[in-house]
Every structure is written in C-alpha cells, then in structure tokens.
Tab-separated table of C-alpha atoms and ligand atoms in Angstrom:
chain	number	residue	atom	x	y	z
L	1	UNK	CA	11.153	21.383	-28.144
L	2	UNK	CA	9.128	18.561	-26.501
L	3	UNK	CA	11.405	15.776	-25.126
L	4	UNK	CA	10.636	12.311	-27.148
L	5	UNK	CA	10.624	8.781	-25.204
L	6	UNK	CA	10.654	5.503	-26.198
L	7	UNK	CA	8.499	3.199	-23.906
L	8	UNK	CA	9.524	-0.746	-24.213
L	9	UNK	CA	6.324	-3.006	-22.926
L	10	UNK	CA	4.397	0.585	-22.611
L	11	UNK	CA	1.004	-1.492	-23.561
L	12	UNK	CA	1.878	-3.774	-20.134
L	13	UNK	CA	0.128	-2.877	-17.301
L	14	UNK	CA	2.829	-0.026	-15.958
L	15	UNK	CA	4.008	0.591	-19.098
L	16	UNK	CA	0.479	2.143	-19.874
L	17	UNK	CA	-0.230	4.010	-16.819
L	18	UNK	CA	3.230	5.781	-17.487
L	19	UNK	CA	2.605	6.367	-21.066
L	20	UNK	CA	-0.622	8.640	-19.730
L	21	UNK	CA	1.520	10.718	-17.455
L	22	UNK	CA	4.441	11.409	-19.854
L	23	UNK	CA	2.027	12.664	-22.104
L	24	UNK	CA	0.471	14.257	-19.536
L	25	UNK	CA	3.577	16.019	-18.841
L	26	UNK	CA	4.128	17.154	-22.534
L	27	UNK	CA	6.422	14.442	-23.878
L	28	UNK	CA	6.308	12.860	-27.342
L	29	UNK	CA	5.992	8.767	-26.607
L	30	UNK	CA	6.444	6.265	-29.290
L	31	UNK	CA	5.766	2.546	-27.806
L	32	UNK	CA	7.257	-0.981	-28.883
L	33	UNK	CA	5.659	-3.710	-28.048
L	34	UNK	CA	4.950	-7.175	-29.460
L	35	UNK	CA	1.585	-7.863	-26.995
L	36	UNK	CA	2.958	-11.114	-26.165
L	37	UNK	CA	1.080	-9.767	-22.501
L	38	UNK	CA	-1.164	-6.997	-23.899
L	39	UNK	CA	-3.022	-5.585	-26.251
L	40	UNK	CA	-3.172	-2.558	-28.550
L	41	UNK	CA	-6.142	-1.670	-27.103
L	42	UNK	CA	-4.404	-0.345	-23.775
L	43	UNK	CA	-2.855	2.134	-26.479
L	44	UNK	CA	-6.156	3.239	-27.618
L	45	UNK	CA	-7.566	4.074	-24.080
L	46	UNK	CA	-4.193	5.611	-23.281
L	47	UNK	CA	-4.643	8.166	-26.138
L	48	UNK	CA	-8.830	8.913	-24.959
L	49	UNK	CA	-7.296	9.527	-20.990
L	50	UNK	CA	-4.734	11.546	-22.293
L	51	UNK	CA	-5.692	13.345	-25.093
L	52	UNK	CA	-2.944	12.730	-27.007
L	53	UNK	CA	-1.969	10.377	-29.924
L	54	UNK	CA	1.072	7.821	-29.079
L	55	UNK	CA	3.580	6.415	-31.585
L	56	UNK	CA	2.515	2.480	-31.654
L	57	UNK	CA	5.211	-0.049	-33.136
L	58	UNK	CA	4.663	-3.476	-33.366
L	59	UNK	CA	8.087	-5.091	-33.250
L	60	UNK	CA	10.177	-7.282	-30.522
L	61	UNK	CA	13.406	-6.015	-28.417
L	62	UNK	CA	15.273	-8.762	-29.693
L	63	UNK	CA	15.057	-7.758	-33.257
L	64	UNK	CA	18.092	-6.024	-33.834
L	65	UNK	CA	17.438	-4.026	-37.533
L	66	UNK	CA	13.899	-3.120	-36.238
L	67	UNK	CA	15.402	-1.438	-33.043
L	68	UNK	CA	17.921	0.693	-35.049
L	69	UNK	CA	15.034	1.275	-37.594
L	70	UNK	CA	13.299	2.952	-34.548
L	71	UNK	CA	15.849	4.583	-33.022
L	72	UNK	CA	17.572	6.014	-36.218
L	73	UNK	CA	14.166	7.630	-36.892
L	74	UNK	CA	14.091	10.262	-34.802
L	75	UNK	CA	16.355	11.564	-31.547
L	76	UNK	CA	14.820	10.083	-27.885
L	77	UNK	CA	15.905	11.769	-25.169
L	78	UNK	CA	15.563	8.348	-23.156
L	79	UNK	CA	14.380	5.159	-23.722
L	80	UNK	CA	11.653	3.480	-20.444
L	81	UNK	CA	12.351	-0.163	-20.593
L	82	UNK	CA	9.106	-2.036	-19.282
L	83	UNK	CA	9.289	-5.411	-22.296
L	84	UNK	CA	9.933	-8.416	-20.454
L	85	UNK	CA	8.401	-11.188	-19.154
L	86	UNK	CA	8.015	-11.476	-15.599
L	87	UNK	CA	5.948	-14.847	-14.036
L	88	UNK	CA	7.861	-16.288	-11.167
L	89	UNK	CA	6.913	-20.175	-11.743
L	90	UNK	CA	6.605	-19.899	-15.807
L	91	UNK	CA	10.428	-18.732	-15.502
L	92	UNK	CA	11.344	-21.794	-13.352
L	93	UNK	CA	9.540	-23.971	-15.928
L	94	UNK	CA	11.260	-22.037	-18.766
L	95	UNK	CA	14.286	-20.376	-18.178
L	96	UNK	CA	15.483	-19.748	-21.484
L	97	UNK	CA	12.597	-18.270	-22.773
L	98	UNK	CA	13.226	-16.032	-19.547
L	99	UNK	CA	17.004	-15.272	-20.158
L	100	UNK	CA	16.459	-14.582	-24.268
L	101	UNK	CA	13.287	-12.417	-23.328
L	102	UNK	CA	14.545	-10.123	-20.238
L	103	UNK	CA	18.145	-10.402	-20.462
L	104	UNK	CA	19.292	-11.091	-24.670
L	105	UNK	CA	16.244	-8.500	-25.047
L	106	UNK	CA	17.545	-5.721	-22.915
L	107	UNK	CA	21.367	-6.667	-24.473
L	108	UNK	CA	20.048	-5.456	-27.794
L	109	UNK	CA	18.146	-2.720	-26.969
L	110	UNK	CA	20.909	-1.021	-25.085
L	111	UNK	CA	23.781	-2.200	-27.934
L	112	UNK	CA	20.994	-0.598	-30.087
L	113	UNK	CA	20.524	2.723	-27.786
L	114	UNK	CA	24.827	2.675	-27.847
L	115	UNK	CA	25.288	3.050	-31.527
L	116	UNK	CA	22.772	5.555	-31.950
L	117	UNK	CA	24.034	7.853	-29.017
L	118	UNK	CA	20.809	7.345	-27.069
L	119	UNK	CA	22.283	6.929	-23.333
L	120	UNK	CA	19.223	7.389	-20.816
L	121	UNK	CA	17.547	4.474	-19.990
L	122	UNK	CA	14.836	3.559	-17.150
L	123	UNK	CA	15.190	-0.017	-16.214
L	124	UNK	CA	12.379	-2.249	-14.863
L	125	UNK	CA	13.833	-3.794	-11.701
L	126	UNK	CA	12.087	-5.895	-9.007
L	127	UNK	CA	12.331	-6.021	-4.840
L	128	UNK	CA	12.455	-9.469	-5.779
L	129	UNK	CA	16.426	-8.955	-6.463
L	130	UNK	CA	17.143	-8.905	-2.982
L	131	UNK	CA	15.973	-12.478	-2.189
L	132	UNK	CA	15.349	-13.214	1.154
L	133	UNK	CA	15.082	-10.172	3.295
L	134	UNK	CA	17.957	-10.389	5.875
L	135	UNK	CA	16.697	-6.998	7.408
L	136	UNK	CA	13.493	-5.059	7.211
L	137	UNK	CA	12.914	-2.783	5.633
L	138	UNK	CA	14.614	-3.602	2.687
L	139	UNK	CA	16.836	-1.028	1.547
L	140	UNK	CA	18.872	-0.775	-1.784
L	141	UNK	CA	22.177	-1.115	0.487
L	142	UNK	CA	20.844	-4.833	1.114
L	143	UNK	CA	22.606	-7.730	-0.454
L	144	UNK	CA	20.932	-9.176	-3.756
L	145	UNK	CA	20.443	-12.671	-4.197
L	146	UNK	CA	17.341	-13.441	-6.444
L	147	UNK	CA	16.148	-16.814	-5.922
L	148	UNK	CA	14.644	-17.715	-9.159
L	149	UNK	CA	15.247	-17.233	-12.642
L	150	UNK	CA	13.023	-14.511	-13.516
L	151	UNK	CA	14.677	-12.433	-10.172
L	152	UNK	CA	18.148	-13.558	-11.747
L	153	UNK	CA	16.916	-11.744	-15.307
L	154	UNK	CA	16.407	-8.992	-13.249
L	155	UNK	CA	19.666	-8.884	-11.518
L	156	UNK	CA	21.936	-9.633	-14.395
L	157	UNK	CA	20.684	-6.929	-16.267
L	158	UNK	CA	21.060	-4.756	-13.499
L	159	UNK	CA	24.666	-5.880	-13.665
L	160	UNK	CA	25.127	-4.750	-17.299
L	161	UNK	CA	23.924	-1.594	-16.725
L	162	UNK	CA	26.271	-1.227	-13.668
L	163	UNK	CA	28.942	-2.275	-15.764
L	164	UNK	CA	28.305	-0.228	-18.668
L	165	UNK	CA	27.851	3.560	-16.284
L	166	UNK	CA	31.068	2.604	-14.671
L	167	UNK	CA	32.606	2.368	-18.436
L	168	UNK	CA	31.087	5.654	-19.647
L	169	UNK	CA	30.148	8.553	-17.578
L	170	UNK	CA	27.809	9.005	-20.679
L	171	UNK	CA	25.530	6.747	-19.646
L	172	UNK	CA	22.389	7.696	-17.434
L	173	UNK	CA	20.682	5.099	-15.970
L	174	UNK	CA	18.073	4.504	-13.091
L	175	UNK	CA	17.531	0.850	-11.646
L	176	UNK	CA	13.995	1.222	-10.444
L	177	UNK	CA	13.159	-1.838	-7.971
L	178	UNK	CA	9.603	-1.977	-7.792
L	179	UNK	CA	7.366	-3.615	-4.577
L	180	UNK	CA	3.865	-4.770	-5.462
L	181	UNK	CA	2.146	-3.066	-8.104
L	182	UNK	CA	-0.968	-2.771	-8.096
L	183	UNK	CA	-4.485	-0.180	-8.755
L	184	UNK	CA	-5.466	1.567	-11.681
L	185	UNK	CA	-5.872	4.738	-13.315
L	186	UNK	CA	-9.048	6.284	-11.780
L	187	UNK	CA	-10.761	6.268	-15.233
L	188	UNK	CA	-11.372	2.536	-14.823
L	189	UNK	CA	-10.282	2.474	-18.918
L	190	UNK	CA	-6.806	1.096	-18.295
L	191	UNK	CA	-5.736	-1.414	-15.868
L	192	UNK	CA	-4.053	-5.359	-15.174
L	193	UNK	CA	-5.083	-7.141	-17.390
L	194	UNK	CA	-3.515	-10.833	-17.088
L	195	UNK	CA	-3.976	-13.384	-19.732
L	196	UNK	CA	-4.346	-16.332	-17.622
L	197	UNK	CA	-5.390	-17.193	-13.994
L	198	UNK	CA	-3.101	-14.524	-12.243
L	199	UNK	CA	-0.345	-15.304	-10.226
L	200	UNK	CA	-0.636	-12.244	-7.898
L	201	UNK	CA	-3.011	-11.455	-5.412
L	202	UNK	CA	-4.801	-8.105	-6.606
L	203	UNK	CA	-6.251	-9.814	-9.823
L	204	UNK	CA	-6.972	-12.544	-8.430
L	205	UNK	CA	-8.810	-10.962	-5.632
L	206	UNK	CA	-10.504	-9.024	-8.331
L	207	UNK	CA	-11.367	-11.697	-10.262
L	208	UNK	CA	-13.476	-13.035	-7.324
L	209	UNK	CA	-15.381	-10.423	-6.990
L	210	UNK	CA	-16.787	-10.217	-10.898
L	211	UNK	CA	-17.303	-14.007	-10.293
L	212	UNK	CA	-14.410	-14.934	-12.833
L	213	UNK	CA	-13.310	-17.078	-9.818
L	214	UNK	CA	-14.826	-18.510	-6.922
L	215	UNK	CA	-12.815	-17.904	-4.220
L	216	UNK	CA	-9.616	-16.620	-3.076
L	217	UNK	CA	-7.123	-19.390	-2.201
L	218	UNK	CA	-4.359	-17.534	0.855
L	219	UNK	CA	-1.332	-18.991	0.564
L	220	UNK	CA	-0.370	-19.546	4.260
L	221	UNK	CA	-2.441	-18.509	7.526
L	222	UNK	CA	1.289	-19.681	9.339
L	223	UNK	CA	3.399	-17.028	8.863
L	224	UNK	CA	4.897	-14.896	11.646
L	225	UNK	CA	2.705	-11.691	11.023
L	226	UNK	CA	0.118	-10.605	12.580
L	227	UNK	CA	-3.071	-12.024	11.232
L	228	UNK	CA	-0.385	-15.248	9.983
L	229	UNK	CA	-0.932	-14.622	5.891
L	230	UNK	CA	1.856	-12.942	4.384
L	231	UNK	CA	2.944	-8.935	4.264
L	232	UNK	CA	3.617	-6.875	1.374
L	233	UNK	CA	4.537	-3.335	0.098
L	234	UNK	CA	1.122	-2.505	-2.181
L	235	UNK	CA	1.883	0.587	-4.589
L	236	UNK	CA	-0.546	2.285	-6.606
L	237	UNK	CA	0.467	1.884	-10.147
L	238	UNK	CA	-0.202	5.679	-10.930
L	239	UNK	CA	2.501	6.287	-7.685
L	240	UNK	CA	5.017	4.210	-10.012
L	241	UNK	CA	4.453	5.795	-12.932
L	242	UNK	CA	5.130	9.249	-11.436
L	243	UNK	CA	8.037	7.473	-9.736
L	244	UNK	CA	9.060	6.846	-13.518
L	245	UNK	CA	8.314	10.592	-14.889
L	246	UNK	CA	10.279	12.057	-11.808
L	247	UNK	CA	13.258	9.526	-12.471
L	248	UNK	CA	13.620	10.194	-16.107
L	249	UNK	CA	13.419	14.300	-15.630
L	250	UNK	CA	16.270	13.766	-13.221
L	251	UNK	CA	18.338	11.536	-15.176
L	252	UNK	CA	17.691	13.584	-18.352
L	253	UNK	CA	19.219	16.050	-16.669
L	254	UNK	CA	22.156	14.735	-15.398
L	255	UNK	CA	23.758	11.191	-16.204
L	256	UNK	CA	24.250	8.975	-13.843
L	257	UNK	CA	22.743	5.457	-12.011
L	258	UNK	CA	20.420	5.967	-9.639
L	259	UNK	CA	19.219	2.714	-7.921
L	260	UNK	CA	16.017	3.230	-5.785
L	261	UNK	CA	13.593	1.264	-4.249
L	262	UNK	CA	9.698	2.590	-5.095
L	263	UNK	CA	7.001	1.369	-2.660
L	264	UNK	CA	5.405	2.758	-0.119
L	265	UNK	CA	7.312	1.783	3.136
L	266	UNK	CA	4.310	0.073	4.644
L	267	UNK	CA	3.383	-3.570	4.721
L	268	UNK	CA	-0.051	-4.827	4.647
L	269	UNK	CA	-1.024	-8.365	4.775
L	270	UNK	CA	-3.334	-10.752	2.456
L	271	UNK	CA	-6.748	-10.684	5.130
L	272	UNK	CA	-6.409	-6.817	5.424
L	273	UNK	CA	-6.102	-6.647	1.498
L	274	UNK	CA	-9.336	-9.298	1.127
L	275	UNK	CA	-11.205	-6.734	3.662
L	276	UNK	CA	-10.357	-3.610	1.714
L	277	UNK	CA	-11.099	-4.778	-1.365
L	278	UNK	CA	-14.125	-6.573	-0.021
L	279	UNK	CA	-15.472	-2.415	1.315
L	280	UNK	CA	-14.622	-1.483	-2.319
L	281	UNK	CA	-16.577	-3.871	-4.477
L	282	UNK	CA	-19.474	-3.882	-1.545
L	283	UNK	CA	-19.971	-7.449	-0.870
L	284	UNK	CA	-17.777	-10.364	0.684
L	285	UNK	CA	-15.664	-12.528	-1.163
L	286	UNK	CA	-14.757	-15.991	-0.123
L	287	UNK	CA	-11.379	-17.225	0.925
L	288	UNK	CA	-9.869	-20.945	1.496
L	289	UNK	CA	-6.557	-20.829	4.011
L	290	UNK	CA	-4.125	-23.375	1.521
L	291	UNK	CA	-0.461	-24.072	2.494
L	292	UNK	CA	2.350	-21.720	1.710
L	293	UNK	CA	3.246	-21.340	-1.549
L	294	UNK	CA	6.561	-22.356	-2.354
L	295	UNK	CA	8.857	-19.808	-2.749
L	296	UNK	CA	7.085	-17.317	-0.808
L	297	UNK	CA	8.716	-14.858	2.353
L	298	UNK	CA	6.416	-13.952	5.081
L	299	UNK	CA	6.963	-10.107	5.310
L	300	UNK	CA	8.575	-7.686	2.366
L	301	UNK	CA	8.427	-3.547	2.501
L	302	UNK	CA	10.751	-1.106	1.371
L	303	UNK	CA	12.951	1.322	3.053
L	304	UNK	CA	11.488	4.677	0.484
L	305	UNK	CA	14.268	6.936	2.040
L	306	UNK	CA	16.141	7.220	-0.521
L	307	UNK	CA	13.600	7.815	-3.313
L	308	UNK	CA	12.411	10.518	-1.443
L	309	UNK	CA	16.176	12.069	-1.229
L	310	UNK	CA	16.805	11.795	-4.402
L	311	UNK	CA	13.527	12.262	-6.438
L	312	UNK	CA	11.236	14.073	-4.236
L	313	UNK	CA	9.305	10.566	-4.780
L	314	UNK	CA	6.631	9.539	-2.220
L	315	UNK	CA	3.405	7.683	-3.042
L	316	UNK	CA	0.448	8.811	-1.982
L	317	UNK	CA	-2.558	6.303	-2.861
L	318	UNK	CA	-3.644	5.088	0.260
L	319	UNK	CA	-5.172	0.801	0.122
L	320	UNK	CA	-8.082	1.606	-0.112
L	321	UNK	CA	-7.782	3.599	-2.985
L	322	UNK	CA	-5.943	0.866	-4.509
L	323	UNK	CA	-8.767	-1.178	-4.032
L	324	UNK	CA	-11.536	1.058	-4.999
L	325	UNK	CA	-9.503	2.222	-8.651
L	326	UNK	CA	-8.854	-1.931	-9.448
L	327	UNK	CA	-12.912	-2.312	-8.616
L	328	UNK	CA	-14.096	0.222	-10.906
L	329	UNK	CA	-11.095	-1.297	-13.740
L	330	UNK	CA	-12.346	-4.380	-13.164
L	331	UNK	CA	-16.385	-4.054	-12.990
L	332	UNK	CA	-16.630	-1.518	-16.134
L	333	UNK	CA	-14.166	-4.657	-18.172
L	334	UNK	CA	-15.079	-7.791	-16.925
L	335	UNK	CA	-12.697	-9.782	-18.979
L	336	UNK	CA	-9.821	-7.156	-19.430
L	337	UNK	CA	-9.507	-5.846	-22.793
L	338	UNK	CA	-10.952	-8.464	-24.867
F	401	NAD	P1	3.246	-6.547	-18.516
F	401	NAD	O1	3.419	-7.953	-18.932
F	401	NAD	O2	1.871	-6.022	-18.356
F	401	NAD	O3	4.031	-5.582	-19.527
F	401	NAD	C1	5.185	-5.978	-20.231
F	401	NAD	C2	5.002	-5.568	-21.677
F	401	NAD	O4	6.160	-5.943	-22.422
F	401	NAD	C3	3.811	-6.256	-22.334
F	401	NAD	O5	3.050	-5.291	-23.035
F	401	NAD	C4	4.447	-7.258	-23.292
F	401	NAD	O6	3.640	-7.488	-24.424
F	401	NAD	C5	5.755	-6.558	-23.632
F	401	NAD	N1	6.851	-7.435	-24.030
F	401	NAD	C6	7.313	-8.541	-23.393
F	401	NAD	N2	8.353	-9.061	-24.057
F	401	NAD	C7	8.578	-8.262	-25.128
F	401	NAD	C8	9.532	-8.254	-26.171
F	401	NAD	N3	10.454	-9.226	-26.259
F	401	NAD	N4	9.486	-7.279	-27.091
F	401	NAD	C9	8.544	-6.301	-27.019
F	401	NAD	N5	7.612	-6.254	-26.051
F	401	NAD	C10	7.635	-7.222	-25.111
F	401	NAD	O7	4.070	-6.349	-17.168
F	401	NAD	P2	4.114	-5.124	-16.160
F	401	NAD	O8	3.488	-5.569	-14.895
F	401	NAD	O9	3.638	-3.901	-16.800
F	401	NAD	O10	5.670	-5.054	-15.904
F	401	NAD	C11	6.521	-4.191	-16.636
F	401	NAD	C12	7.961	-4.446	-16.239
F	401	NAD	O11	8.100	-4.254	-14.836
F	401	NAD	C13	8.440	-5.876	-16.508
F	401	NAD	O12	9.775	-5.816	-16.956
F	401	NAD	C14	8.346	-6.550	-15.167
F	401	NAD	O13	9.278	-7.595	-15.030
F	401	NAD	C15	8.692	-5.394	-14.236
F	401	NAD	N6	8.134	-5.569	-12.889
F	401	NAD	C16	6.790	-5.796	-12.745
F	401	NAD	C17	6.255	-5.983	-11.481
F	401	NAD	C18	4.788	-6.247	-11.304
F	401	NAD	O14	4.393	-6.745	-10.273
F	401	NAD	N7	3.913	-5.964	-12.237
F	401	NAD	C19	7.088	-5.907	-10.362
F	401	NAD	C20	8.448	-5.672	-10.535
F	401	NAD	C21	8.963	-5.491	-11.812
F	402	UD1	C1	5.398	-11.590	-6.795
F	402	UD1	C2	6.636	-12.237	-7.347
F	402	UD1	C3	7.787	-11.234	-7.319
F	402	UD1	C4	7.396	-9.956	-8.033
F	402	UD1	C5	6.143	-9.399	-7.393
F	402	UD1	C6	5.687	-8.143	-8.074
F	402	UD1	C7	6.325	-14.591	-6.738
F	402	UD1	C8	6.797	-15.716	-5.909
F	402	UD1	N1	6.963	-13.418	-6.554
F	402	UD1	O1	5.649	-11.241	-5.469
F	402	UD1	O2	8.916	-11.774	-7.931
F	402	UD1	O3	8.429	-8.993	-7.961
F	402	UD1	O4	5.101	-10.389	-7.501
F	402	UD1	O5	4.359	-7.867	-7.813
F	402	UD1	O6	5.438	-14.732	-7.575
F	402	UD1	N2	-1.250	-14.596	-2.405
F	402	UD1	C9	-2.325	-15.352	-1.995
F	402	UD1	N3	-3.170	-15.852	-2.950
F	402	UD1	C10	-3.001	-15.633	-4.282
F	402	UD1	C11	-1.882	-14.841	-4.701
F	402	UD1	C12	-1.034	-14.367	-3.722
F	402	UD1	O7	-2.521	-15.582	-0.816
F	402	UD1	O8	-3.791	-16.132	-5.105
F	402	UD1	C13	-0.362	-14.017	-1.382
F	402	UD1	C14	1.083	-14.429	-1.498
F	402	UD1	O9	1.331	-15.617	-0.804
F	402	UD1	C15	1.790	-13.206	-0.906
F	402	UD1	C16	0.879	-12.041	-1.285
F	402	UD1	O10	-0.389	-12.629	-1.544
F	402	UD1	O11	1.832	-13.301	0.484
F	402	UD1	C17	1.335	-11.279	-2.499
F	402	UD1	O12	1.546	-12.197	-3.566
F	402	UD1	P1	1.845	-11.720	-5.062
F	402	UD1	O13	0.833	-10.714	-5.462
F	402	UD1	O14	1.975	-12.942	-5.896
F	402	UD1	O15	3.217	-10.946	-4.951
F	402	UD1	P2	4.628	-11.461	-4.343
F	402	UD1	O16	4.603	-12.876	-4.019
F	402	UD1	O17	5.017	-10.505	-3.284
C-alpha cells in the first residue's frame, strides 16, 4: 500500500521541491497550507514535474478542528512540518506573530498528530539554533543559543519534541537543522519565490540579474575570511529535499529522534557566490560593499558527518549548479509565480 504524508508549508519553497520527490518516490502527499508565503500555483507545477496529482488543503496549523478534520480522514504514515514563518528582522519586529505562528502552530499540530495516533513527524529546524559558532564546523553536539526570536521558535519547538520522544518511545521524530537553502528544481517551474525584497542573498542576487533590482548591496567587506564578505554553507534545495525523503524512510521505519545537521560541509563566501552566479546568468551584476548587517557571523558550515552516518545523506549539487538551476527559475518567471 503506498505510504501517505502530510506536508505542512509544502507550497513554501522546500516544502515544494520535497513534495516532487515524495511523489517521485511513490508516496500519496496531501498539503496544508494557508499561502500566507506562497501560492497554489507551486502545487500546480509540482503535479506537471511530477506527474502526479497532490491533495491541496487550504487551512492554517493553528486551527485545531480543521487539523483533526485532516488527520481523521485518512491514516499518514508521517506528517513533514515545513508551515512557519521564518524572516529574521520581521520576527524581531513581531515576536508574537512569530511565537503563535512557529511555536502555538507546531503545539497544535502535534496535540493534533497525538490524538489521532499519527507519531512521525519531520521538523523544520535551522543552523541558526546554534547562535554564534563557538567552533567550526558546527556540529549538532554544539551548544544552542539562538539569538533572535525567530531562532528561539526554532529551538523551543525543538524542545517539545525532545520532551515529548523522551515521554513516549512512540514517537519518531527527526530535527532537521538546515544551512542555506538555496537552487531550484532543474525544470526552472518551481523555485523561491519571496513576496517582498528578499532578505537572503540568492534572491536577491537573482533579482539583480532580471533587473528587479539594481545592484547587490554586501553586507560587510570586514570580516575575517578570505575575500572579507561573509561565509556560508549553500545547499541545493533538491539535496534537502532528498535529505527529507531519506529521513522520513528511516524514521518510518523505526521511531526515534534523529537530530542532524544538512548542508554541505563547505563554506563559500558572498564575492565567490556574486561570481558564480554572475557565469550562470552570463553577464556581470553590480555590487555596493555596505556595513555589516546587524546580527550577522562572519563564517557558518556544517559538520555533515553525522547525516552521512545515519542517513546515507550527502549533497551533491555543486555552486555552480546552484546558480545555474536559480537562473533558469528565475529568467523563465520573472516575478515568481504571479
Ligand atoms: P516558505 O515561506 O517558502 O514556506 C513556508 C510555507 O508555510 C509557506 O507556503 C506558507 O504559506 C506556509 N505557512 C506559514 N504559516 C502557516 C500556517 N500557520 N499554516 C499553514 N501554512 C503556513 O519557507 P521555506 O523556505 O520553504 O521554509 C520552510 C521551513 O523551513 C520553515 O519552517 C523555515 O523556518 C524552515 N527553514 C528555512 C530555511 C530557509 O533558508 N529557507 C532555513 C532553515 C529553516
Ligand atoms: C539567514 C538567517 C538565518 C536562516 C538562514 C537560512 C539572518 C540574519 N539569518 O542566514 O536565521 O537560518 O538565512 O537561509 O537573516 N548578504 C549580503 N547581501 C544581501 C543578503 C545577504 O551580502 O542582500 C550576505 C549576508 O551578510 C551573509 C550571506 O550573504 O553573509 C548570507 O546571507 P543570508 O542569505 O541572509 O543567510 P544567513 O544570514 O546565513
């Protein structure tokens, strides 16, 4: 019988990529998602990569009767939980909406998941738990001590699920801490699509380069790294997603919590992502050295030992793929999915 899975936030930007592989891979997916930072649409070119038709529910975490209307309707093997909200400055500015969204939303899904005997469940973690690196690379035996409010959503609901394994040997869970995200799925039909001016760097480097923005502002030429602009662990979205399918077979299988780090294990900084993506797209895109931006750590990458151990996980998309699948994304859909 195929497996079913229910996909929280599977019209996001991961959330999609991983709905094409588990139906790739023969499971059933049924999506909720309230597009508060998507749009159906993503669904749509999910089913044409795929081949497959998805289950599409429009409907928020935090409604309680809605989430036991879905899950009394049929029997999930394991829920993916993607729904949340996740910009660093907006959750400074508003930290309740932050703390109802991620961590009140996640509180009912799970007391939801509970009562209907549903007890796998993938959980959307961040590097950005660990704070500031004391050690590189960072490895999930490293303190945690998120520094802003979205990182402490992340961290508290991290705790739950701790709390709740160690309560009931029931309970599988895997506590995936994702590096930097980014790419898209080679198709160029599905990829990041933010609403605003982005926050991150791949969009907005992107976003230059379709002439959506001018130019490229790097946030600190000080640092201590190499080239002085700061270092980061780039992963191809389609490497998380398979990080996700090869999780969920594994915890399907056998309950536990699994807490893994998925990146690549290599750094790379923001001049040598401007170059790549500049060979991509073709041309050269302009960049203005600005101050640091607040907040920001000079040099994050993961220690991917242990995902390797215990998944068999390793991504394999090298930058410049990374580059060259967010060029053709963004070229063929200039302004996302709208
Ligand atoms: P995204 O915003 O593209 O996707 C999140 C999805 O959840 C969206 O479709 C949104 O509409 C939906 N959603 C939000 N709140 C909801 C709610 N209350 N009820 C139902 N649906 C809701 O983000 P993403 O980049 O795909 O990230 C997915 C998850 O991974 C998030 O939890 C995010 O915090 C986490 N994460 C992302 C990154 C990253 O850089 N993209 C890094 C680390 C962790
Ligand atoms: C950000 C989040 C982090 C989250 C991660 C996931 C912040 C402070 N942190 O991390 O919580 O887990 O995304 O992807 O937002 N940069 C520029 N110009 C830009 C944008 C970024 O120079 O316009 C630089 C940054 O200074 C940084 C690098 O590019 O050195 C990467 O930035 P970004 O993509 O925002 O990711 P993080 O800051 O690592």
């Amino acid at each position: 019988m195929e497996k079913h899975i229910l996909v929280t936030g599977g019209a996001g930007y991961i959330g999609s990529h991983t709905c094409v592989q588990l139906l790739e891979r023969g499971y059933q997916v049924t999506v909720l998602d309230n597009y508060c930072n998507s749009s159906p649409q993503a669904l749509k070119r999910v089913e044409q990569i795929a081949e497959k038709k998805i289950e599409a529910i429009e409907g928020d975490i935090r409604n309680q009767a809605l989430l036991e209307q879905v899950l009394r309707s049929k029997t999930y093997s394991g829920v993916i939980h993607f729904a949340g909200l996740k910009a660093v400055g907006e959750s400074s500015e508003k930290p309740l909406e932050y703390y109802d969204n991620n961590v009140s939303g996640s509180l009912s899904l799970i007391r939801a998941m509970q009562s209907h005997g549903v007890k796998c469940m993938i959980f959307s973690s961040s590097a950005t738990v660990y704070g500031d690196p004391k050690y590189l690379p960072l490895d999930e035996a490293h303190g945690l001590g998120p520094v802003n409010p979205y990182g402490r959503t992340k961290f508290m609901v991290e705790e739950m699920l701790r709390d709740l394994v160690a309560s009931d040997s029931q309970w599988s869970v895997g506590l995936l801490r994702y590096f930097n995200p980014v790419g898209a799925h080679p198709s160029g039909l599905i990829g990041e699509d933010p609403r605003d001016v982005p926050n991150n760097l791949m969009p907005f480097i992107s976003q230059v380069a379709v002439g959506r923005r001018q130019h490229l502002n790097v946030f600190g030429g000080d640092y201590d790294t190499p080239d002085g602009t700061g270092v980061r662990d780039y992963i191809h979205v389609d490497d998380l997603a398979k990080g996700h399918v090869l999780a969920l077979e594994t915890l399907i299988e056998r309950a536990r919590l699994l807490t893994v780090n998925l990146g690549t294990g290599a750094g790379c900084s923001v001049l040598e992502m401007l170059k790549a993506f500049e060979t991509a797209c073709g041309k050269p895109l302009s960049h203005q050295v600005q101050p640091r931006r607040p907040g920001d750590i000079a040099t994050s990458f993961a220690d991917c030992r242990l995902a390797e151990q215990e998944l068999g996980f390793r991504a394999e998309r090298t930058i410049r793929q990374m580059c060259e699948d967010t060029w053709r994304w963004q070229s063929n859909n200039q302004n996302g999915y709208s």
